[in-house]
Amino acid sequence: MDKNNIINEYFEWMTNIVCGKRFSGKMTYKKLLSCLHMITFRYEMRSDENRAEDGVDLRWRFAVDTGRENQNDWIRDCLEGPCSVLEMMVALAIRIEETIMDNPALGDRTGQWFWGMITTMGLGAMNDNNFDKKSAGNIVNTFLDRQYGSDGDGGLFRIRGVDVDLTKVDIWTQLCWYLDSIS
C-alpha cells in the first residue's frame, strides 16, 4: 500500500467516525470534510496546543484501529504535517464522548458532538450539493482567528447568556462550560 492510499484511508476512517451511517444517498459532506482536512488548525492560545496534539494523536489511533500499530513509523511518515481542523474536531468529539459524556445507554454520540460543532460554526448546510469552498474557508478562518461572537456563535460552542467573551477563552474551557450549560 502506498502513501496516497494511507492518506485516503485515514480520511475515510475519520469521516466514518463522525458520519457513520448518518448521511447516505445524495446528502453527503465529503467536500466540507475534505476542506476541513486541508486547513491547518492554528491557535492563538497556548493551551489550545493540546487540541492540536489530540488531533495528531488520531494518527496513532488510526494505526491501532486498522491493525498497523507495528507500522506506526511508516504511518506517521505518510500522515506527516501539522494537525488539520478536521483532525482537531474529530479528536475533540471523541474526547467529549469517551472522556466526559460516555453513557453506554445512549450509545456512541461522537458524531452528534462533531456535527453540533459544525452547526455552531455555520457549516451545517454545506453538504456536497450546497458546498462553497470560499464561504467554508471564510467561516473556518473566522473560527481560527477568533472573530466569532462573544457567546461562541461561529465558533465550536455557543453558550447562551454567558457573561464572558468566549473568544478570549481556550477551546477546552469553552467545551466544559458548554457541557455544563446543556446538562
PDB file of C-alpha atoms in Angstrom, residues 18-158:
ATOM      1  CA  VAL A  18     -18.302  11.309  12.587  1.00  0.00           C
ATOM      2  CA  CYS A  19     -20.664  10.316   9.779  1.00  0.00           C
ATOM      3  CA  GLY A  20     -21.123   6.576  10.180  1.00  0.00           C
ATOM      4  CA  LYS A  21     -24.494   5.773   8.669  1.00  0.00           C
ATOM      5  CA  ARG A  22     -25.772   9.279   9.397  1.00  0.00           C
ATOM      6  CA  PHE A  23     -25.616  10.502   5.786  1.00  0.00           C
ATOM      7  CA  SER A  24     -26.459   8.372   2.811  1.00  0.00           C
ATOM      8  CA  GLY A  25     -27.631   8.775  -0.732  1.00  0.00           C
ATOM      9  CA  LYS A  26     -27.399  12.258  -2.169  1.00  0.00           C
ATOM     10  CA  MET A  27     -26.718  14.067   1.104  1.00  0.00           C
ATOM     11  CA  THR A  28     -23.018  13.799   1.844  1.00  0.00           C
ATOM     12  CA  TYR A  29     -20.467  16.156   3.308  1.00  0.00           C
ATOM     13  CA  LYS A  30     -17.242  14.854   1.706  1.00  0.00           C
ATOM     14  CA  LYS A  31     -16.398  18.253   0.191  1.00  0.00           C
ATOM     15  CA  LEU A  32     -16.767  20.038   3.522  1.00  0.00           C
ATOM     16  CA  LEU A  33     -14.825  17.395   5.430  1.00  0.00           C
ATOM     17  CA  SER A  34     -12.097  17.423   2.802  1.00  0.00           C
ATOM     18  CA  CYS A  35     -11.900  21.207   3.049  1.00  0.00           C
ATOM     19  CA  LEU A  36     -11.580  20.987   6.848  1.00  0.00           C
ATOM     20  CA  HIS A  37      -8.803  18.441   6.417  1.00  0.00           C
ATOM     21  CA  MET A  38      -6.873  20.718   4.058  1.00  0.00           C
ATOM     22  CA  ILE A  39      -6.854  23.635   6.529  1.00  0.00           C
ATOM     23  CA  THR A  40      -4.198  23.601   9.248  1.00  0.00           C
ATOM     24  CA  PHE A  41      -5.524  24.054  12.766  1.00  0.00           C
ATOM     25  CA  ARG A  42      -3.815  27.146  14.110  1.00  0.00           C
ATOM     26  CA  TYR A  43      -4.322  28.587  17.529  1.00  0.00           C
ATOM     27  CA  GLU A  44      -3.595  31.765  19.442  1.00  0.00           C
ATOM     28  CA  MET A  45      -3.939  30.421  22.983  1.00  0.00           C
ATOM     29  CA  ARG A  46      -1.117  28.233  24.192  1.00  0.00           C
ATOM     30  CA  SER A  47      -3.469  25.765  25.911  1.00  0.00           C
ATOM     31  CA  ASP A  48      -5.174  25.093  22.551  1.00  0.00           C
ATOM     32  CA  GLU A  49      -1.940  23.358  21.547  1.00  0.00           C
ATOM     33  CA  ASN A  50      -3.433  20.377  23.402  1.00  0.00           C
ATOM     34  CA  ARG A  51      -6.260  20.253  20.836  1.00  0.00           C
ATOM     35  CA  ALA A  52      -3.659  20.110  18.048  1.00  0.00           C
ATOM     36  CA  GLU A  53      -1.783  17.328  19.837  1.00  0.00           C
ATOM     37  CA  ASP A  54      -5.014  15.358  20.238  1.00  0.00           C
ATOM     38  CA  GLY A  55      -5.613  15.737  16.502  1.00  0.00           C
ATOM     39  CA  VAL A  56      -2.149  14.470  15.604  1.00  0.00           C
ATOM     40  CA  ASP A  57      -2.602  11.590  18.079  1.00  0.00           C
ATOM     41  CA  LEU A  58      -5.557  10.408  15.978  1.00  0.00           C
ATOM     42  CA  ARG A  59      -2.956   9.088  13.540  1.00  0.00           C
ATOM     43  CA  TRP A  60      -1.750   6.586  16.147  1.00  0.00           C
ATOM     44  CA  ARG A  61      -5.332   5.592  16.899  1.00  0.00           C
ATOM     45  CA  PHE A  62      -5.858   5.014  13.175  1.00  0.00           C
ATOM     46  CA  ALA A  63      -2.778   2.770  13.086  1.00  0.00           C
ATOM     47  CA  VAL A  64      -4.090   0.747  16.037  1.00  0.00           C
ATOM     48  CA  ASP A  65      -7.681   0.568  14.768  1.00  0.00           C
ATOM     49  CA  THR A  66      -6.503  -0.709  11.388  1.00  0.00           C
ATOM     50  CA  GLY A  67      -4.069  -3.244  12.871  1.00  0.00           C
ATOM     51  CA  ARG A  68      -0.969  -1.318  11.850  1.00  0.00           C
ATOM     52  CA  GLU A  69       0.432  -0.374  15.249  1.00  0.00           C
ATOM     53  CA  ASN A  70       3.654  -2.183  14.347  1.00  0.00           C
ATOM     54  CA  GLN A  71       3.908   0.112  11.291  1.00  0.00           C
ATOM     55  CA  ASN A  72       3.457   3.333  13.289  1.00  0.00           C
ATOM     56  CA  ASP A  73       6.654   4.950  11.955  1.00  0.00           C
ATOM     57  CA  TRP A  74       5.533   4.339   8.380  1.00  0.00           C
ATOM     58  CA  ILE A  75       2.002   5.571   9.116  1.00  0.00           C
ATOM     59  CA  ARG A  76       3.445   8.670  10.812  1.00  0.00           C
ATOM     60  CA  ASP A  77       5.609   9.358   7.731  1.00  0.00           C
ATOM     61  CA  CYS A  78       2.582   9.001   5.435  1.00  0.00           C
ATOM     62  CA  LEU A  79       0.430  11.280   7.589  1.00  0.00           C
ATOM     63  CA  GLU A  80       3.081  13.858   8.377  1.00  0.00           C
ATOM     64  CA  GLY A  81       2.376  17.516   8.891  1.00  0.00           C
ATOM     65  CA  PRO A  82       0.503  19.701  11.342  1.00  0.00           C
ATOM     66  CA  CYS A  83      -2.945  18.960  12.696  1.00  0.00           C
ATOM     67  CA  SER A  84      -5.823  19.809  10.381  1.00  0.00           C
ATOM     68  CA  VAL A  85      -9.058  21.432  11.521  1.00  0.00           C
ATOM     69  CA  LEU A  86     -10.840  18.137  10.772  1.00  0.00           C
ATOM     70  CA  GLU A  87      -8.398  16.140  12.904  1.00  0.00           C
ATOM     71  CA  MET A  88      -8.779  18.580  15.810  1.00  0.00           C
ATOM     72  CA  MET A  89     -12.567  18.479  15.640  1.00  0.00           C
ATOM     73  CA  VAL A  90     -12.792  14.691  15.296  1.00  0.00           C
ATOM     74  CA  ALA A  91     -10.363  14.249  18.189  1.00  0.00           C
ATOM     75  CA  LEU A  92     -12.341  16.709  20.310  1.00  0.00           C
ATOM     76  CA  ALA A  93     -15.630  14.939  19.531  1.00  0.00           C
ATOM     77  CA  ILE A  94     -14.044  11.615  20.526  1.00  0.00           C
ATOM     78  CA  ARG A  95     -12.692  13.151  23.731  1.00  0.00           C
ATOM     79  CA  ILE A  96     -16.117  14.571  24.599  1.00  0.00           C
ATOM     80  CA  GLU A  97     -17.765  11.190  24.110  1.00  0.00           C
ATOM     81  CA  GLU A  98     -15.130   8.931  25.655  1.00  0.00           C
ATOM     82  CA  THR A  99     -13.743  11.117  28.438  1.00  0.00           C
ATOM     83  CA  ILE A 100     -16.599  13.312  29.616  1.00  0.00           C
ATOM     84  CA  MET A 101     -20.016  12.270  28.332  1.00  0.00           C
ATOM     85  CA  ASP A 102     -19.713   8.489  27.969  1.00  0.00           C
ATOM     86  CA  ASN A 103     -23.077   6.854  28.548  1.00  0.00           C
ATOM     87  CA  PRO A 104     -23.453   3.316  27.156  1.00  0.00           C
ATOM     88  CA  ALA A 105     -27.236   3.571  27.458  1.00  0.00           C
ATOM     89  CA  LEU A 106     -27.198   6.412  24.899  1.00  0.00           C
ATOM     90  CA  GLY A 107     -24.712   4.793  22.528  1.00  0.00           C
ATOM     91  CA  ASP A 108     -21.820   6.441  20.757  1.00  0.00           C
ATOM     92  CA  ARG A 109     -22.614  10.129  20.239  1.00  0.00           C
ATOM     93  CA  THR A 110     -19.258  11.157  18.754  1.00  0.00           C
ATOM     94  CA  GLY A 111     -20.957  12.195  15.518  1.00  0.00           C
ATOM     95  CA  GLN A 112     -23.531  14.221  17.428  1.00  0.00           C
ATOM     96  CA  TRP A 113     -20.785  16.228  19.177  1.00  0.00           C
ATOM     97  CA  PHE A 114     -18.936  16.765  15.895  1.00  0.00           C
ATOM     98  CA  TRP A 115     -21.985  17.907  13.924  1.00  0.00           C
ATOM     99  CA  GLY A 116     -23.020  20.190  16.783  1.00  0.00           C
ATOM    100  CA  MET A 117     -19.680  21.989  16.367  1.00  0.00           C
ATOM    101  CA  ILE A 118     -20.161  22.100  12.581  1.00  0.00           C
ATOM    102  CA  THR A 119     -23.596  23.672  13.037  1.00  0.00           C
ATOM    103  CA  THR A 120     -22.378  26.242  15.562  1.00  0.00           C
ATOM    104  CA  MET A 121     -19.613  27.261  13.165  1.00  0.00           C
ATOM    105  CA  GLY A 122     -22.258  27.864  10.486  1.00  0.00           C
ATOM    106  CA  LEU A 123     -21.253  24.990   8.203  1.00  0.00           C
ATOM    107  CA  GLY A 124     -24.232  22.681   8.744  1.00  0.00           C
ATOM    108  CA  ALA A 125     -25.926  23.469   5.430  1.00  0.00           C
ATOM    109  CA  MET A 126     -22.769  22.864   3.373  1.00  0.00           C
ATOM    110  CA  ASN A 127     -23.492  19.381   2.110  1.00  0.00           C
ATOM    111  CA  ASP A 128     -21.931  18.411  -1.212  1.00  0.00           C
ATOM    112  CA  ASN A 129     -24.843  19.915  -3.168  1.00  0.00           C
ATOM    113  CA  ASN A 130     -24.519  23.282  -1.368  1.00  0.00           C
ATOM    114  CA  PHE A 131     -20.774  23.411  -0.760  1.00  0.00           C
ATOM    115  CA  ASP A 132     -18.993  26.715  -1.396  1.00  0.00           C
ATOM    116  CA  LYS A 133     -15.245  26.409  -0.832  1.00  0.00           C
ATOM    117  CA  LYS A 134     -14.667  30.155  -0.437  1.00  0.00           C
ATOM    118  CA  SER A 135     -17.510  30.580   2.078  1.00  0.00           C
ATOM    119  CA  ALA A 136     -16.405  27.491   4.004  1.00  0.00           C
ATOM    120  CA  GLY A 137     -12.837  28.803   4.140  1.00  0.00           C
ATOM    121  CA  ASN A 138     -14.055  32.180   5.396  1.00  0.00           C
ATOM    122  CA  ILE A 139     -16.163  30.536   8.093  1.00  0.00           C
ATOM    123  CA  VAL A 140     -13.286  28.334   9.240  1.00  0.00           C
ATOM    124  CA  ASN A 141     -10.937  31.323   9.304  1.00  0.00           C
ATOM    125  CA  THR A 142     -13.465  33.256  11.396  1.00  0.00           C
ATOM    126  CA  PHE A 143     -13.241  30.409  13.913  1.00  0.00           C
ATOM    127  CA  LEU A 144      -9.444  30.118  13.752  1.00  0.00           C
ATOM    128  CA  ASP A 145      -8.954  33.895  14.017  1.00  0.00           C
ATOM    129  CA  ARG A 146     -11.404  34.037  16.946  1.00  0.00           C
ATOM    130  CA  GLN A 147     -13.607  36.541  15.165  1.00  0.00           C
ATOM    131  CA  TYR A 148     -16.836  34.747  16.128  1.00  0.00           C
ATOM    132  CA  GLY A 149     -19.485  36.008  18.525  1.00  0.00           C
ATOM    133  CA  SER A 150     -18.637  36.528  22.178  1.00  0.00           C
ATOM    134  CA  ASP A 151     -21.267  33.860  23.020  1.00  0.00           C
ATOM    135  CA  GLY A 152     -19.399  31.386  20.793  1.00  0.00           C
ATOM    136  CA  ASP A 153     -21.724  31.661  17.776  1.00  0.00           C
ATOM    137  CA  GLY A 154     -19.479  30.945  14.788  1.00  0.00           C
ATOM    138  CA  GLY A 155     -17.012  29.052  16.977  1.00  0.00           C
ATOM    139  CA  LEU A 156     -17.309  25.471  18.214  1.00  0.00           C
ATOM    140  CA  PHE A 157     -19.634  26.025  21.190  1.00  0.00           C
ATOM    141  CA  ARG A 158     -22.375  28.595  21.654  1.00  0.00           C
TER     142      ARG A 158
END
